[in-house]
Coordinates of C-alpha atoms in Angstrom, one line a residue:
M19 CA -88.3 -44.4 -47.6
A20 CA -85.8 -42.7 -45.3
S21 CA -86.8 -39.1 -44.5
F22 CA -84.5 -36.2 -43.6
D23 CA -86.9 -35.4 -40.8
V24 CA -84.9 -37.9 -38.7
F25 CA -82.2 -35.2 -38.4
N26 CA -84.5 -33.3 -36.2
N27 CA -84.0 -36.1 -33.6
T28 CA -82.0 -35.2 -30.6
V29 CA -79.4 -37.9 -31.4
F30 CA -78.3 -35.7 -34.3
G31 CA -77.7 -32.7 -32.0
M32 CA -74.2 -31.4 -31.6
T33 CA -73.8 -32.6 -28.0
S34 CA -75.1 -36.1 -28.7
L35 CA -73.0 -36.6 -31.9
T36 CA -69.9 -35.3 -30.1
A37 CA -70.5 -37.7 -27.2
S38 CA -71.1 -40.5 -29.7
I39 CA -67.9 -39.9 -31.7
N40 CA -65.8 -40.0 -28.6
R41 CA -67.1 -43.4 -27.8
M42 CA -66.2 -44.8 -31.2
P43 CA -63.2 -47.2 -31.3
H44 CA -60.1 -45.4 -32.5
A45 CA -57.8 -46.7 -35.2
P46 CA -55.1 -49.2 -34.0
T47 CA -52.5 -46.6 -33.9
R48 CA -49.5 -47.5 -31.7
L49 CA -48.8 -44.2 -29.9
R50 CA -52.5 -43.2 -29.4
N51 CA -53.2 -46.5 -27.8
S52 CA -50.0 -46.8 -25.7
G53 CA -50.9 -44.1 -23.1
I54 CA -47.5 -42.5 -23.5
F55 CA -49.1 -39.1 -23.8
T56 CA -51.4 -38.0 -21.0
P57 CA -54.5 -36.4 -22.4
K58 CA -55.4 -33.0 -20.9
G59 CA -58.4 -31.0 -22.0
V60 CA -58.0 -27.3 -21.9
N61 CA -60.5 -24.4 -22.4
T62 CA -58.1 -22.2 -24.4
T63 CA -56.5 -22.3 -27.9
S64 CA -53.0 -22.3 -26.6
V65 CA -51.1 -23.7 -23.6
M66 CA -48.4 -22.1 -21.4
I67 CA -45.6 -24.4 -20.3
E68 CA -43.7 -23.1 -17.3
E69 CA -40.2 -24.3 -16.6
K70 CA -38.5 -23.9 -13.2
Q71 CA -34.8 -24.0 -13.9
G72 CA -33.5 -25.5 -10.7
K73 CA -30.0 -26.7 -9.8
L74 CA -28.4 -28.6 -7.0
T75 CA -26.5 -26.3 -4.6
L76 CA -24.0 -27.2 -1.8
I77 CA -24.5 -25.4 1.5
Q78 CA -21.5 -23.9 3.2
T79 CA -21.2 -24.8 6.9
S80 CA -21.7 -22.0 9.4
E81 CA -21.5 -21.4 13.1
R82 CA -24.4 -22.4 15.3
G83 CA -26.6 -19.5 16.0
S84 CA -25.5 -17.5 12.9
P85 CA -28.2 -16.3 10.4
P86 CA -28.9 -18.7 7.6
S87 CA -27.5 -17.9 4.1
E88 CA -30.0 -16.9 1.4
S89 CA -30.6 -19.4 -1.4
E90 CA -30.8 -18.3 -5.0
N91 CA -34.3 -18.1 -6.3
R92 CA -35.1 -20.5 -9.1
K93 CA -35.6 -18.8 -12.4
R94 CA -38.8 -19.5 -14.3
K95 CA -39.4 -19.5 -18.0
S96 CA -42.7 -19.7 -19.8
R97 CA -43.4 -20.8 -23.3
N98 CA -46.6 -20.5 -25.2
F99 CA -47.7 -23.2 -27.7
K100 CA -50.6 -22.8 -30.1
I101 CA -52.9 -25.8 -30.2
Q102 CA -53.3 -27.3 -33.7
H103 CA -56.6 -27.5 -35.5
L104 CA -57.7 -30.5 -37.6
S105 CA -61.0 -30.6 -39.5
R106 CA -62.7 -32.9 -42.0
M107 CA -66.3 -32.8 -43.4
A108 CA -68.5 -35.9 -43.7
R109 CA -71.5 -35.4 -46.0
L110 CA -74.7 -37.4 -46.6
M111 CA -76.7 -36.7 -49.8
A112 CA -80.4 -37.2 -49.8
D113 CA -80.1 -39.8 -52.6
E114 CA -77.7 -41.9 -50.5
V115 CA -80.3 -42.6 -47.8
A116 CA -83.4 -42.6 -49.9
G117 CA -85.3 -45.9 -49.7
I118 CA -83.0 -47.6 -47.1
R119 CA -84.0 -49.2 -43.9
G120 CA -82.1 -50.6 -41.0
F121 CA -81.5 -54.4 -41.1
G122 CA -84.4 -56.2 -39.4
S123 CA -86.0 -52.8 -38.6
E124 CA -88.4 -50.3 -40.1
S125 CA -86.6 -47.4 -38.4
D126 CA -85.4 -44.6 -40.6
L127 CA -83.3 -43.3 -37.8
E128 CA -81.4 -46.6 -37.5
A129 CA -80.8 -46.7 -41.2
V130 CA -79.5 -43.2 -41.4
M131 CA -77.4 -43.6 -38.3
T132 CA -75.7 -46.6 -39.9
V133 CA -74.7 -44.6 -42.9
Y134 CA -73.6 -41.7 -40.7
N135 CA -71.4 -43.9 -38.6
E136 CA -69.7 -45.4 -41.6
R137 CA -69.0 -42.0 -43.1
V138 CA -67.8 -40.5 -39.8
G139 CA -65.7 -43.6 -39.1
D140 CA -63.6 -42.8 -42.2
K141 CA -63.0 -39.3 -41.1
T142 CA -62.2 -40.4 -37.5
L143 CA -59.5 -42.7 -38.9
E144 CA -57.9 -39.8 -40.7
M145 CA -57.9 -37.8 -37.4
D146 CA -56.3 -40.7 -35.6
I147 CA -53.5 -41.3 -38.0
T148 CA -52.8 -37.5 -38.2
T149 CA -52.6 -37.4 -34.4
E150 CA -50.3 -40.4 -34.5
R151 CA -48.0 -38.6 -36.8
L152 CA -48.0 -35.5 -34.5
M153 CA -47.2 -37.7 -31.6
L154 CA -44.3 -39.4 -33.5
G155 CA -43.0 -35.9 -34.2
A156 CA -43.1 -35.0 -30.5
L157 CA -41.1 -38.2 -29.8
S158 CA -38.4 -37.0 -32.2
G159 CA -38.4 -33.4 -31.1
L160 CA -39.7 -32.0 -34.5
I161 CA -43.5 -31.7 -35.0
V162 CA -44.4 -31.3 -38.6
D163 CA -47.6 -30.7 -40.6
A164 CA -49.1 -33.0 -43.2
D165 CA -47.0 -31.4 -45.9
D166 CA -43.8 -31.7 -43.8
T167 CA -43.6 -28.0 -42.9
Q168 CA -42.4 -27.4 -39.4
I169 CA -44.9 -26.7 -36.6
Y170 CA -42.6 -26.9 -33.6
D171 CA -38.9 -27.6 -33.1
L172 CA -39.1 -28.6 -29.5
F173 CA -35.3 -28.3 -29.0
G174 CA -35.4 -24.7 -30.1
E175 CA -38.6 -23.9 -28.2
F176 CA -37.1 -25.2 -24.9
G177 CA -33.7 -23.7 -25.6
V178 CA -31.7 -27.0 -25.5
A179 CA -29.4 -28.7 -28.0
A180 CA -30.6 -31.9 -29.6
P181 CA -28.6 -34.8 -28.0
A182 CA -25.9 -36.5 -30.1
D183 CA -27.0 -39.6 -32.0
L184 CA -26.2 -42.9 -30.5
S185 CA -24.2 -44.9 -33.1
F186 CA -24.6 -48.7 -33.3
A187 CA -22.0 -50.4 -35.4
F188 CA -23.8 -53.8 -35.7
S189 CA -21.6 -54.9 -38.5
T190 CA -18.5 -54.9 -36.3
I191 CA -19.9 -57.2 -33.7
T192 CA -18.7 -60.8 -34.3
Q193 CA -18.4 -64.0 -32.3
A194 CA -14.8 -63.0 -31.5
N195 CA -15.8 -59.7 -29.7
A196 CA -19.4 -60.5 -28.7
D197 CA -18.3 -60.9 -25.0
K198 CA -17.4 -57.2 -25.0
M199 CA -21.1 -56.4 -24.8
I200 CA -20.8 -53.4 -27.0
I201 CA -24.6 -52.9 -27.4
N202 CA -25.1 -53.4 -23.6
K203 CA -22.5 -50.8 -22.8
L204 CA -24.2 -48.3 -25.1
C205 CA -27.5 -48.9 -23.3
V206 CA -25.9 -48.3 -19.9
A207 CA -24.4 -45.0 -21.2
L208 CA -27.8 -44.1 -22.5
K209 CA -29.5 -44.7 -19.2
R210 CA -27.0 -42.6 -17.4
Y211 CA -27.5 -39.8 -19.8
L212 CA -31.3 -39.9 -19.6
L213 CA -31.2 -39.9 -15.8
K214 CA -29.1 -36.8 -15.8
A215 CA -31.2 -35.1 -18.5
M216 CA -34.5 -35.7 -16.5
G217 CA -33.1 -34.5 -13.2
G218 CA -35.7 -34.6 -10.5
M219 CA -38.4 -35.9 -12.9
A220 CA -36.8 -39.4 -12.9
T221 CA -38.8 -42.0 -11.1
G222 CA -38.3 -45.6 -10.1
N223 CA -41.1 -46.6 -12.6
M224 CA -39.3 -45.2 -15.6
R225 CA -38.6 -47.5 -18.6
I226 CA -36.5 -46.8 -21.6
K227 CA -38.2 -47.5 -24.9
A228 CA -36.9 -47.6 -28.4
L229 CA -39.1 -47.5 -31.5
C230 CA -37.0 -49.0 -34.3
G231 CA -37.1 -48.9 -38.1
D232 CA -37.1 -52.2 -40.0
N233 CA -33.4 -52.5 -40.8
F234 CA -32.2 -51.2 -37.4
F235 CA -34.4 -53.8 -35.6
D236 CA -33.3 -56.6 -37.9
D237 CA -29.6 -55.8 -37.3
L238 CA -30.2 -55.4 -33.5
V239 CA -31.6 -58.9 -33.1
H240 CA -29.4 -60.7 -35.6
N241 CA -25.8 -59.9 -34.4
A242 CA -23.5 -62.1 -32.4
E243 CA -24.2 -60.3 -29.1
T244 CA -28.0 -60.3 -29.1
V245 CA -28.9 -63.2 -31.3
Q246 CA -29.1 -65.8 -28.5
P247 CA -31.0 -63.6 -26.1
Y248 CA -33.4 -62.8 -28.9
K249 CA -33.9 -66.6 -29.7
N250 CA -34.6 -67.2 -26.0
W251 CA -37.1 -64.3 -26.0
M252 CA -38.8 -65.7 -29.1
A253 CA -39.0 -69.2 -27.5
A254 CA -40.6 -67.8 -24.4
A255 CA -43.1 -65.8 -26.5
S256 CA -44.0 -68.9 -28.4
L257 CA -44.6 -70.8 -25.2
N258 CA -46.9 -68.1 -24.1
N259 CA -48.8 -68.2 -27.4
R260 CA -47.9 -64.6 -28.2
N261 CA -47.9 -63.2 -31.7
L262 CA -44.2 -62.5 -32.5
A263 CA -44.9 -59.9 -35.1
Y264 CA -44.0 -56.3 -33.8
Q265 CA -43.5 -57.5 -30.3
T266 CA -41.1 -55.9 -27.8
F267 CA -37.6 -57.4 -27.2
H268 CA -36.0 -56.4 -23.9
Y269 CA -32.2 -56.2 -23.8
G270 CA -29.7 -53.9 -22.0
G271 CA -32.4 -52.3 -19.9
V272 CA -34.3 -51.1 -23.1
D273 CA -37.6 -52.3 -24.6
W274 CA -36.9 -52.5 -28.3
E275 CA -39.9 -52.4 -30.6
N276 CA -40.0 -52.7 -34.4
Y277 CA -42.4 -49.8 -35.0
R278 CA -45.2 -50.6 -37.4
G279 CA -46.0 -47.5 -39.3
S280 CA -48.2 -46.9 -42.4
D281 CA -47.6 -49.1 -45.5
D282 CA -47.0 -46.0 -47.6
G283 CA -44.2 -44.8 -45.2
L284 CA -46.1 -41.6 -44.4
I285 CA -46.0 -42.5 -40.7
A286 CA -42.8 -44.3 -40.0
I287 CA -39.5 -44.5 -38.2
G288 CA -36.5 -44.2 -40.5
T289 CA -35.5 -47.7 -41.5
N290 CA -31.9 -47.4 -40.3
E291 CA -32.7 -45.6 -37.0
C292 CA -34.5 -45.9 -33.7
R293 CA -36.1 -43.3 -31.4
F294 CA -35.5 -43.6 -27.7
Y295 CA -37.9 -42.1 -25.1
V296 CA -38.7 -42.6 -21.4
E297 CA -42.0 -44.0 -20.2
G298 CA -43.5 -43.9 -16.8
V299 CA -42.5 -40.3 -15.9
P300 CA -45.5 -38.0 -15.1
G301 CA -45.4 -34.7 -16.9
L302 CA -42.8 -35.8 -19.5
F303 CA -45.3 -36.4 -22.4
D304 CA -48.7 -34.7 -22.5
I305 CA -51.2 -34.1 -25.3
Y306 CA -53.5 -31.1 -24.9
F307 CA -56.9 -30.9 -26.5
G308 CA -58.5 -27.5 -27.1
P309 CA -62.3 -26.8 -27.5
A310 CA -64.0 -26.7 -30.9
D311 CA -64.3 -23.3 -32.6
T312 CA -68.0 -22.9 -32.2
M313 CA -70.0 -20.8 -29.7
E314 CA -71.4 -23.9 -28.0
F315 CA -67.9 -25.0 -26.9
V316 CA -66.3 -21.6 -26.0
N317 CA -64.5 -21.8 -22.6
T318 CA -65.2 -25.5 -22.2
K319 CA -62.6 -28.2 -21.7
G320 CA -61.4 -29.6 -25.0
L321 CA -62.4 -33.2 -26.1
P322 CA -60.3 -35.4 -28.4
L323 CA -63.0 -35.3 -31.1
Y324 CA -66.0 -33.2 -32.0
A325 CA -68.9 -33.8 -34.5
L326 CA -70.6 -30.5 -35.6
P327 CA -73.8 -31.1 -37.6
F328 CA -75.3 -29.0 -40.3
I329 CA -78.5 -29.5 -42.3
D330 CA -78.8 -27.9 -45.7
P331 CA -81.8 -25.5 -45.7
R332 CA -82.9 -27.0 -49.0
N333 CA -82.8 -30.5 -47.5
K334 CA -80.5 -31.9 -50.2
Y335 CA -77.7 -33.0 -47.8
W336 CA -76.6 -33.2 -44.2
E337 CA -73.0 -32.6 -43.1
A338 CA -71.0 -33.2 -40.0
E339 CA -67.7 -31.5 -39.4
I340 CA -65.3 -33.9 -37.6
Q341 CA -62.9 -31.8 -35.6
S342 CA -59.9 -32.2 -33.3
N343 CA -57.6 -29.7 -31.7
P344 CA -54.5 -31.6 -30.4
L345 CA -51.0 -30.6 -29.2
P346 CA -48.7 -33.3 -28.2
L347 CA -45.6 -32.2 -26.3
C348 CA -42.4 -33.5 -24.7
T349 CA -41.5 -31.1 -21.9
R350 CA -37.9 -32.4 -21.7
P351 CA -36.8 -32.7 -25.4
E352 CA -33.2 -33.3 -24.3
T353 CA -34.3 -36.8 -23.4
L354 CA -35.2 -37.6 -27.0
V355 CA -32.2 -39.5 -28.4
R356 CA -31.9 -41.0 -31.8
G357 CA -30.1 -44.2 -32.5
V358 CA -28.5 -44.8 -35.9
K359 CA -26.8 -47.7 -37.7
A360 CA -23.1 -46.8 -38.2

């Protein structure tokens, strides 16, 4: 029968388990897998974001040989953000591993590791979907906890006003006025606004993305202006043997995506709205990971996940704390525009 002596093996040490859990496949969460947020490990429990408030300045002409005029120093602002702490406990009771063996093997270690991986996988999934919700909050400018209490209002933290909603009156678009390109004009106005809001951060690789709720996306692709471009896109997708479900539709310089959240609506875009953001701009979206709160990891660079083992002195159970310390941020929240159905 399986023996709890296997937990004295080095593979059940804190370092080995932490390395193992960070190699496990993550849940198929859209934002985590997209690479929007650049992961940055830090060795502190908070991060300081410094803003250099620059501006364009015209230079007055002067006589040759005269001393140059002095430029105004750029003002700097610093903001401190506390890294969030997420923790779950996975437990194995002695009775759960008594008498089991690994398939095709006589190894107790293999058998117990199989049960451990299953148990930890469940907790890792919880970490992934929680981080997804935090990221979705950073994309909307309001990061909230599991109980919907506010963690950070990014607009307030950075001292900027939330941009006005972009209103889409889909119901007013008919065959008679489809040639006015109402949606396309809104997209052009949005791009102009975003370029100004990003200032010097804008790059040639930037792309405007929109994560859409169900009703918003349906009305976007089934109105007189966009229905034919959408049909053409679907036909091309079919020829390329792509799955049409939750794919991206490009129109007006924007990549529109029907965001697939959780079935219970806990992680979702409002059904009648969309969230615009800019991709491909370094430093616009980051996610910081702090170190675990144990002596072994003090002053070390944070990892996305940790597995911290504990063996009951009475040998009745073995536990592993699954921990993550994430902080997703948008450093220019004025670029976070919401689109709404009028």
